Amino acid sequence: MRILFLGDVVGRPGRECVVSRLPDLVSDWKLDLVVVNGENAAGGFGITEAIYGEIIAAGADAITLGNHAFDQREALVFIERAPALVRPMNYPPGTPGRGAALVEAKNGARVLVMNVMGRVFMDPLDDPFAALDRALDGAALGEMVDAVVVDVHAETTSEKQAIGHHCDGRASLVVGTHTHVPTADYRILSGGTAYMTDAGMCGAYDGVIGMDKEEPLRRFTRKLASGRFEPATGPGTLSGVAVETDDRTGLAVRVAAVRLGAGLEEARPAFWA
Ligand SMILES: [Fe+2]
Ligand SMILES: [Fe+2]
Protein backbone atom coordinates (compact mmCIF):
# COMPACT_ATOMS: atom_id res chain seq x y z
CA MET A 1 0.00 0.00 0.00
CA ARG A 2 1.21 3.49 -0.81
CA ILE A 3 0.63 6.08 1.89
CA LEU A 4 1.30 9.82 1.82
CA PHE A 5 1.07 11.85 5.02
CA LEU A 6 1.24 15.65 4.80
CA GLY A 7 2.02 17.83 7.83
CA ASP A 8 0.06 20.78 9.21
CA VAL A 9 -1.57 22.82 6.45
CA VAL A 10 -1.07 26.48 7.41
CA GLY A 11 -3.45 29.08 5.99
CA ARG A 12 -4.02 29.91 2.36
CA PRO A 13 -0.47 29.14 1.10
CA GLY A 14 -0.76 25.69 2.68
CA ARG A 15 -4.22 25.02 1.28
CA GLU A 16 -3.23 26.23 -2.17
CA CYS A 17 -0.18 24.00 -2.47
CA VAL A 18 -2.09 20.95 -1.18
CA VAL A 19 -5.19 21.49 -3.30
CA SER A 20 -3.20 22.26 -6.45
CA ARG A 21 -0.62 19.47 -6.16
CA LEU A 22 -2.33 16.58 -4.38
CA PRO A 23 -4.53 15.34 -7.25
CA ASP A 24 -1.45 14.86 -9.47
CA LEU A 25 0.50 13.19 -6.65
CA VAL A 26 -2.35 10.72 -6.12
CA SER A 27 -2.28 9.69 -9.78
CA ASP A 28 1.49 9.97 -10.44
CA TRP A 29 2.46 8.00 -7.34
CA LYS A 30 -0.63 5.71 -7.42
CA LEU A 31 -1.38 6.58 -3.80
CA ASP A 32 -3.76 4.33 -1.88
CA LEU A 33 -4.10 6.55 1.17
CA VAL A 34 -3.55 10.23 1.88
CA VAL A 35 -3.72 11.69 5.39
CA VAL A 36 -3.33 15.43 5.95
CA ASN A 37 -3.02 17.35 9.22
CA GLY A 38 -5.44 20.28 8.93
CA GLU A 39 -5.26 21.92 12.36
CA ASN A 40 -3.97 25.26 10.98
CA ALA A 41 -5.80 25.26 7.67
CA ALA A 42 -8.19 28.16 8.41
CA GLY A 43 -6.08 31.32 8.69
CA GLY A 44 -3.59 29.38 10.80
CA PHE A 45 -6.16 28.40 13.41
CA GLY A 46 -8.40 25.35 13.10
CA ILE A 47 -10.49 24.14 10.20
CA THR A 48 -13.88 24.98 8.69
CA GLU A 49 -16.31 22.60 7.05
CA ALA A 50 -15.65 24.19 3.64
CA ILE A 51 -11.88 23.67 3.99
CA TYR A 52 -12.39 20.11 5.20
CA GLY A 53 -14.39 19.47 2.00
CA GLU A 54 -11.75 21.15 -0.15
CA ILE A 55 -8.87 19.00 1.16
CA ILE A 56 -10.94 15.79 0.95
CA ALA A 57 -11.94 16.68 -2.63
CA ALA A 58 -8.24 17.15 -3.50
CA GLY A 59 -7.56 13.53 -2.53
CA ALA A 60 -7.20 13.25 1.26
CA ASP A 61 -8.81 10.17 2.81
CA ALA A 62 -8.54 11.51 6.36
CA ILE A 63 -7.69 14.81 8.03
CA THR A 64 -6.10 14.90 11.47
CA LEU A 65 -6.02 17.79 13.92
CA GLY A 66 -4.23 18.88 17.11
CA ASN A 67 -4.32 21.57 19.78
CA HIS A 68 -5.97 23.97 17.29
CA ALA A 69 -8.74 21.44 16.47
CA PHE A 70 -11.60 23.62 17.68
CA ASP A 71 -10.22 27.15 17.13
CA GLN A 72 -12.97 27.56 14.53
CA ARG A 73 -16.02 26.97 16.71
CA GLU A 74 -18.01 25.42 13.85
CA ALA A 75 -15.68 22.40 14.07
CA LEU A 76 -17.35 21.45 17.39
CA VAL A 77 -20.53 20.85 15.38
CA PHE A 78 -19.50 19.73 11.90
CA ILE A 79 -16.90 17.23 13.17
CA GLU A 80 -19.85 14.95 14.03
CA ARG A 81 -20.85 14.77 10.37
CA ALA A 82 -17.27 14.66 9.01
CA PRO A 83 -16.39 10.95 9.24
CA ALA A 84 -12.78 11.42 8.10
CA LEU A 85 -11.95 14.27 10.50
CA VAL A 86 -9.92 13.02 13.45
CA ARG A 87 -9.14 15.07 16.59
CA PRO A 88 -6.73 14.05 19.36
CA MET A 89 -8.03 10.88 21.05
CA ASN A 90 -6.82 11.81 24.53
CA TYR A 91 -9.14 14.79 24.97
CA PRO A 92 -11.54 14.34 27.93
CA PRO A 93 -14.60 12.12 27.50
CA GLY A 94 -17.45 14.07 25.94
CA THR A 95 -15.30 16.06 23.49
CA PRO A 96 -17.08 16.14 20.12
CA GLY A 97 -15.75 13.99 17.29
CA ARG A 98 -13.48 10.97 17.28
CA GLY A 99 -9.80 10.31 17.92
CA ALA A 100 -9.67 7.28 15.67
CA ALA A 101 -11.43 6.72 12.37
CA LEU A 102 -11.67 3.61 10.26
CA VAL A 103 -11.45 4.84 6.68
CA GLU A 104 -11.57 3.02 3.37
CA ALA A 105 -8.45 3.63 1.29
CA LYS A 106 -8.60 4.22 -2.46
CA ASN A 107 -7.73 0.52 -3.01
CA GLY A 108 -10.51 -0.61 -0.67
CA ALA A 109 -8.16 -1.35 2.24
CA ARG A 110 -9.31 -0.76 5.84
CA VAL A 111 -7.17 1.85 7.55
CA LEU A 112 -7.27 3.06 11.13
CA VAL A 113 -6.22 6.71 11.35
CA MET A 114 -5.48 8.07 14.81
CA ASN A 115 -4.49 11.43 16.26
CA VAL A 116 -2.97 11.73 19.71
CA MET A 117 -1.53 14.70 21.56
CA GLY A 118 1.63 14.77 23.65
CA ARG A 119 1.65 16.25 27.13
CA VAL A 120 5.16 17.74 27.43
CA PHE A 121 4.89 21.56 27.02
CA MET A 122 1.30 21.00 25.88
CA ASP A 123 -2.17 21.06 27.47
CA PRO A 124 -2.50 18.43 30.22
CA LEU A 125 -4.61 15.76 28.55
CA ASP A 126 -5.18 12.07 29.25
CA ASP A 127 -2.27 9.63 28.88
CA PRO A 128 -1.57 9.27 25.13
CA PHE A 129 0.21 5.90 25.58
CA ALA A 130 -2.79 4.31 27.31
CA ALA A 131 -5.19 5.85 24.79
CA LEU A 132 -3.18 4.34 21.93
CA ASP A 133 -3.09 0.94 23.66
CA ARG A 134 -6.86 0.91 23.96
CA ALA A 135 -7.33 1.80 20.29
CA LEU A 136 -4.63 -0.57 19.01
CA ASP A 137 -5.98 -3.49 21.05
CA GLY A 138 -9.08 -3.55 18.89
CA ALA A 139 -7.28 -3.13 15.58
CA ALA A 140 -4.67 -5.85 15.00
CA LEU A 141 -2.52 -4.79 12.05
CA GLY A 142 -2.61 -7.28 9.17
CA GLU A 143 -5.65 -9.00 10.69
CA MET A 144 -8.43 -6.55 11.49
CA VAL A 145 -7.02 -3.59 9.59
CA ASP A 146 -4.70 -3.29 6.60
CA ALA A 147 -2.87 -0.19 7.83
CA VAL A 148 -2.64 1.98 10.93
CA VAL A 149 -1.53 5.61 10.76
CA VAL A 150 -0.81 7.52 13.98
CA ASP A 151 -0.38 11.32 13.94
CA VAL A 152 1.46 12.31 17.13
CA HIS A 153 0.77 15.97 17.74
CA ALA A 154 3.44 16.93 20.24
CA GLU A 155 6.09 19.50 21.04
CA THR A 156 9.12 17.42 22.06
CA THR A 157 11.14 15.06 19.91
CA SER A 158 11.62 12.71 22.88
CA GLU A 159 7.92 12.21 23.54
CA LYS A 160 7.27 11.64 19.83
CA GLN A 161 10.07 9.06 19.59
CA ALA A 162 8.79 7.30 22.71
CA ILE A 163 5.31 7.05 21.19
CA GLY A 164 6.87 5.75 17.97
CA HIS A 165 8.58 2.93 19.84
CA HIS A 166 5.44 2.30 21.92
CA CYS A 167 3.51 1.64 18.70
CA ASP A 168 6.35 -0.15 16.88
CA GLY A 169 5.09 -3.29 15.19
CA ARG A 170 1.47 -2.26 15.76
CA ALA A 171 1.24 0.66 13.31
CA SER A 172 2.25 1.19 9.68
CA LEU A 173 3.31 4.78 10.34
CA VAL A 174 3.82 6.97 13.39
CA VAL A 175 4.49 10.54 12.34
CA GLY A 176 4.83 13.74 14.32
CA THR A 177 3.10 17.05 13.66
CA HIS A 178 2.71 20.42 15.48
CA THR A 179 6.28 21.74 15.31
CA HIS A 180 5.98 22.54 11.58
CA VAL A 181 9.62 21.73 10.72
CA PRO A 182 10.44 18.53 8.82
CA THR A 183 12.98 16.29 10.53
CA ALA A 184 15.53 14.08 8.76
CA ASP A 185 15.00 11.00 10.95
CA TYR A 186 12.42 9.19 8.78
CA ARG A 187 13.16 5.50 9.07
CA ILE A 188 11.64 2.10 9.74
CA LEU A 189 11.82 1.13 13.42
CA SER A 190 12.97 -2.36 14.44
CA GLY A 191 9.42 -3.70 14.68
CA GLY A 192 8.46 -2.53 11.19
CA THR A 193 6.71 0.80 11.86
CA ALA A 194 7.69 3.76 9.67
CA TYR A 195 8.53 6.77 11.79
CA MET A 196 9.31 10.48 11.37
CA THR A 197 9.51 12.94 14.28
CA ASP A 198 7.96 15.81 12.31
CA ALA A 199 6.34 15.72 8.89
CA GLY A 200 6.92 19.46 8.49
CA MET A 201 4.18 21.85 7.46
CA CYS A 202 2.44 22.59 4.20
CA GLY A 203 2.68 26.36 4.05
CA ALA A 204 4.91 29.35 3.41
CA TYR A 205 8.37 28.65 4.81
CA ASP A 206 9.49 32.31 4.62
CA GLY A 207 8.04 32.99 8.05
CA VAL A 208 8.09 31.62 11.59
CA ILE A 209 6.52 28.13 11.51
CA GLY A 210 4.14 29.31 8.80
CA MET A 211 3.23 32.66 10.33
CA ASP A 212 4.24 36.05 9.00
CA LYS A 213 7.59 36.77 10.68
CA GLU A 214 6.89 40.37 11.81
CA GLU A 215 4.72 39.67 14.85
CA PRO A 216 6.74 36.68 16.15
CA LEU A 217 9.92 38.78 15.88
CA ARG A 218 8.28 41.69 17.72
CA ARG A 219 7.14 39.37 20.50
CA PHE A 220 10.57 37.75 20.87
CA THR A 221 12.49 41.01 20.82
CA ARG A 222 10.15 43.29 22.80
CA LYS A 223 8.16 40.75 24.82
CA LEU A 224 4.92 42.55 23.93
CA ALA A 225 2.13 41.34 21.69
CA SER A 226 1.44 44.12 19.23
CA GLY A 227 -0.64 42.41 16.62
CA ARG A 228 -2.26 39.18 15.54
CA PHE A 229 -0.50 36.16 14.16
CA GLU A 230 -1.27 35.94 10.45
CA PRO A 231 -0.16 33.18 8.08
CA ALA A 232 2.93 34.10 6.08
CA THR A 233 2.21 34.99 2.48
CA GLY A 234 4.19 33.73 -0.49
CA PRO A 235 4.31 30.38 -2.20
CA GLY A 236 3.45 27.33 -0.16
CA THR A 237 5.69 24.30 0.10
CA LEU A 238 4.29 20.86 0.70
CA SER A 239 6.01 18.65 3.31
CA GLY A 240 5.38 15.15 4.56
CA VAL A 241 6.37 11.51 4.42
CA ALA A 242 5.81 8.69 1.92
CA VAL A 243 5.44 5.09 3.09
CA GLU A 244 5.02 1.82 1.27
CA THR A 245 3.64 -1.05 3.33
CA ASP A 246 3.56 -4.81 2.91
CA ASP A 247 0.04 -5.86 1.89
CA ARG A 248 0.04 -8.90 4.16
CA THR A 249 1.52 -7.50 7.39
CA GLY A 250 0.61 -3.83 7.05
CA LEU A 251 4.12 -2.93 8.21
CA ALA A 252 6.39 -0.49 6.38
CA VAL A 253 8.88 -1.61 3.75
CA ARG A 254 9.98 1.82 2.49
CA VAL A 255 9.89 5.36 3.80
CA ALA A 256 11.00 8.67 2.31
CA ALA A 257 10.61 12.40 2.87
CA VAL A 258 8.40 14.48 0.60
CA ARG A 259 9.18 18.18 0.12
CA LEU A 260 7.76 19.96 -2.91
CA GLY A 261 7.92 23.70 -3.49
CA ALA A 262 10.33 26.60 -3.46
CA GLY A 263 10.63 26.89 0.34
CA LEU A 264 12.72 23.75 0.99
CA GLU A 265 15.22 21.53 -0.80
CA GLU A 266 13.08 19.20 -2.89
CA ALA A 267 12.63 15.54 -1.88
CA ARG A 268 10.61 12.84 -3.62
CA PRO A 269 10.37 9.10 -2.91
CA ALA A 270 12.82 7.49 -5.36
CA PHE A 271 10.97 4.19 -5.07
CA TRP A 272 7.89 5.70 -6.72
CA ALA A 273 9.79 7.44 -9.55
FE1 LIG B 1 0.21 22.97 13.65
FE1 LIG C 1 -0.40 22.15 16.93
XYZ file of C-alpha atoms and ligand atoms in Angstrom:
275
model
C 0.000 0.000 0.000
C 1.208 3.489 -0.812
C 0.630 6.079 1.889
C 1.299 9.823 1.816
C 1.067 11.849 5.018
C 1.235 15.651 4.803
C 2.023 17.834 7.825
C 0.059 20.785 9.209
C -1.574 22.824 6.451
C -1.070 26.483 7.413
C -3.451 29.080 5.993
C -4.022 29.911 2.359
C -0.472 29.142 1.103
C -0.756 25.691 2.682
C -4.219 25.024 1.279
C -3.235 26.231 -2.171
C -0.184 23.997 -2.471
C -2.088 20.952 -1.181
C -5.195 21.494 -3.297
C -3.201 22.259 -6.448
C -0.618 19.470 -6.160
C -2.334 16.585 -4.375
C -4.531 15.340 -7.255
C -1.445 14.857 -9.470
C 0.504 13.190 -6.654
C -2.351 10.719 -6.117
C -2.278 9.692 -9.777
C 1.491 9.967 -10.438
C 2.460 8.004 -7.342
C -0.631 5.708 -7.423
C -1.383 6.578 -3.801
C -3.765 4.332 -1.876
C -4.099 6.550 1.175
C -3.548 10.233 1.879
C -3.717 11.693 5.388
C -3.330 15.432 5.950
C -3.019 17.353 9.218
C -5.443 20.277 8.928
C -5.260 21.917 12.362
C -3.971 25.259 10.984
C -5.802 25.257 7.667
C -8.188 28.159 8.410
C -6.078 31.319 8.685
C -3.585 29.383 10.800
C -6.157 28.402 13.415
C -8.397 25.355 13.105
C -10.492 24.142 10.203
C -13.878 24.977 8.691
C -16.313 22.600 7.048
C -15.645 24.195 3.643
C -11.876 23.672 3.989
C -12.390 20.106 5.198
C -14.395 19.474 2.003
C -11.745 21.146 -0.153
C -8.873 18.996 1.163
C -10.936 15.795 0.946
C -11.937 16.682 -2.625
C -8.242 17.150 -3.498
C -7.562 13.534 -2.526
C -7.196 13.250 1.256
C -8.810 10.173 2.813
C -8.537 11.510 6.359
C -7.693 14.810 8.034
C -6.098 14.899 11.469
C -6.019 17.788 13.925
C -4.233 18.876 17.111
C -4.318 21.567 19.784
C -5.974 23.968 17.290
C -8.742 21.440 16.466
C -11.599 23.622 17.679
C -10.222 27.149 17.131
C -12.973 27.556 14.526
C -16.016 26.970 16.711
C -18.007 25.420 13.850
C -15.679 22.402 14.069
C -17.350 21.453 17.385
C -20.528 20.845 15.381
C -19.497 19.733 11.897
C -16.901 17.230 13.166
C -19.846 14.954 14.026
C -20.850 14.765 10.369
C -17.273 14.657 9.013
C -16.387 10.949 9.243
C -12.785 11.415 8.100
C -11.953 14.273 10.500
C -9.918 13.018 13.453
C -9.143 15.073 16.586
C -6.727 14.051 19.358
C -8.029 10.877 21.051
C -6.822 11.814 24.530
C -9.142 14.794 24.971
C -11.535 14.345 27.926
C -14.603 12.117 27.495
C -17.455 14.070 25.938
C -15.300 16.056 23.486
C -17.076 16.138 20.123
C -15.747 13.988 17.287
C -13.475 10.971 17.277
C -9.797 10.309 17.922
C -9.667 7.278 15.670
C -11.428 6.722 12.367
C -11.670 3.608 10.262
C -11.452 4.837 6.676
C -11.566 3.023 3.374
C -8.445 3.632 1.290
C -8.598 4.220 -2.461
C -7.732 0.520 -3.010
C -10.513 -0.608 -0.667
C -8.160 -1.350 2.239
C -9.312 -0.762 5.840
C -7.174 1.847 7.547
C -7.268 3.058 11.126
C -6.218 6.711 11.354
C -5.477 8.071 14.807
C -4.490 11.433 16.258
C -2.967 11.734 19.705
C -1.527 14.700 21.563
C 1.635 14.773 23.647
C 1.653 16.248 27.131
C 5.157 17.744 27.434
C 4.893 21.559 27.017
C 1.304 21.003 25.878
C -2.173 21.056 27.468
C -2.498 18.426 30.216
C -4.612 15.759 28.546
C -5.182 12.065 29.247
C -2.272 9.629 28.875
C -1.567 9.269 25.130
C 0.210 5.899 25.584
C -2.793 4.309 27.308
C -5.186 5.845 24.794
C -3.178 4.338 21.933
C -3.088 0.939 23.657
C -6.863 0.905 23.955
C -7.333 1.800 20.289
C -4.635 -0.566 19.008
C -5.982 -3.493 21.050
C -9.084 -3.551 18.885
C -7.281 -3.133 15.576
C -4.667 -5.850 14.997
C -2.518 -4.790 12.046
C -2.612 -7.278 9.173
C -5.648 -8.999 10.689
C -8.435 -6.548 11.494
C -7.023 -3.586 9.588
C -4.695 -3.287 6.600
C -2.873 -0.190 7.825
C -2.638 1.983 10.929
C -1.531 5.614 10.758
C -0.809 7.522 13.980
C -0.382 11.322 13.938
C 1.460 12.312 17.129
C 0.768 15.968 17.740
C 3.444 16.928 20.238
C 6.094 19.497 21.042
C 9.118 17.420 22.058
C 11.144 15.062 19.912
C 11.625 12.705 22.882
C 7.915 12.206 23.540
C 7.266 11.644 19.832
C 10.069 9.061 19.594
C 8.790 7.295 22.708
C 5.315 7.054 21.188
C 6.869 5.746 17.967
C 8.580 2.930 19.842
C 5.441 2.300 21.919
C 3.507 1.636 18.698
C 6.352 -0.148 16.881
C 5.086 -3.288 15.186
C 1.467 -2.262 15.761
C 1.238 0.658 13.310
C 2.246 1.190 9.683
C 3.313 4.776 10.340
C 3.825 6.970 13.391
C 4.486 10.545 12.341
C 4.828 13.741 14.323
C 3.102 17.049 13.662
C 2.709 20.420 15.476
C 6.278 21.744 15.313
C 5.985 22.539 11.578
C 9.623 21.732 10.723
C 10.444 18.529 8.817
C 12.983 16.286 10.530
C 15.525 14.077 8.755
C 14.997 10.997 10.952
C 12.415 9.193 8.785
C 13.161 5.496 9.069
C 11.635 2.097 9.742
C 11.815 1.128 13.420
C 12.972 -2.361 14.440
C 9.417 -3.703 14.675
C 8.462 -2.527 11.188
C 6.713 0.797 11.858
C 7.694 3.758 9.666
C 8.535 6.769 11.794
C 9.310 10.485 11.367
C 9.506 12.936 14.275
C 7.964 15.806 12.306
C 6.335 15.719 8.894
C 6.923 19.459 8.493
C 4.177 21.849 7.455
C 2.440 22.593 4.203
C 2.677 26.361 4.048
C 4.915 29.352 3.409
C 8.372 28.654 4.810
C 9.492 32.313 4.616
C 8.040 32.994 8.051
C 8.093 31.617 11.592
C 6.524 28.129 11.508
C 4.140 29.313 8.803
C 3.227 32.661 10.334
C 4.237 36.054 8.997
C 7.591 36.772 10.682
C 6.888 40.373 11.808
C 4.718 39.668 14.851
C 6.736 36.676 16.153
C 9.920 38.776 15.883
C 8.284 41.692 17.716
C 7.139 39.371 20.503
C 10.565 37.753 20.866
C 12.492 41.015 20.818
C 10.153 43.294 22.801
C 8.162 40.746 24.818
C 4.919 42.547 23.932
C 2.132 41.342 21.695
C 1.444 44.120 19.227
C -0.639 42.407 16.623
C -2.255 39.180 15.542
C -0.500 36.156 14.160
C -1.267 35.942 10.449
C -0.162 33.181 8.083
C 2.925 34.104 6.076
C 2.214 34.988 2.476
C 4.189 33.733 -0.487
C 4.308 30.378 -2.200
C 3.447 27.328 -0.157
C 5.687 24.299 0.104
C 4.286 20.859 0.703
C 6.015 18.647 3.313
C 5.379 15.146 4.562
C 6.367 11.514 4.416
C 5.809 8.690 1.923
C 5.445 5.092 3.088
C 5.018 1.820 1.273
C 3.638 -1.053 3.325
C 3.558 -4.810 2.905
C 0.042 -5.857 1.893
C 0.041 -8.896 4.164
C 1.517 -7.501 7.391
C 0.610 -3.826 7.049
C 4.121 -2.926 8.213
C 6.388 -0.495 6.375
C 8.879 -1.613 3.749
C 9.979 1.817 2.488
C 9.886 5.361 3.797
C 10.997 8.674 2.311
C 10.612 12.399 2.875
C 8.396 14.478 0.604
C 9.179 18.180 0.120
C 7.757 19.955 -2.908
C 7.923 23.701 -3.492
C 10.334 26.599 -3.455
C 10.635 26.887 0.341
C 12.721 23.751 0.986
C 15.220 21.525 -0.800
C 13.076 19.199 -2.895
C 12.633 15.538 -1.881
C 10.610 12.835 -3.620
C 10.375 9.103 -2.911
C 12.823 7.489 -5.364
C 10.970 4.186 -5.070
C 7.885 5.698 -6.720
C 9.789 7.443 -9.549
Fe 0.211 22.969 13.649
Fe -0.396 22.155 16.929
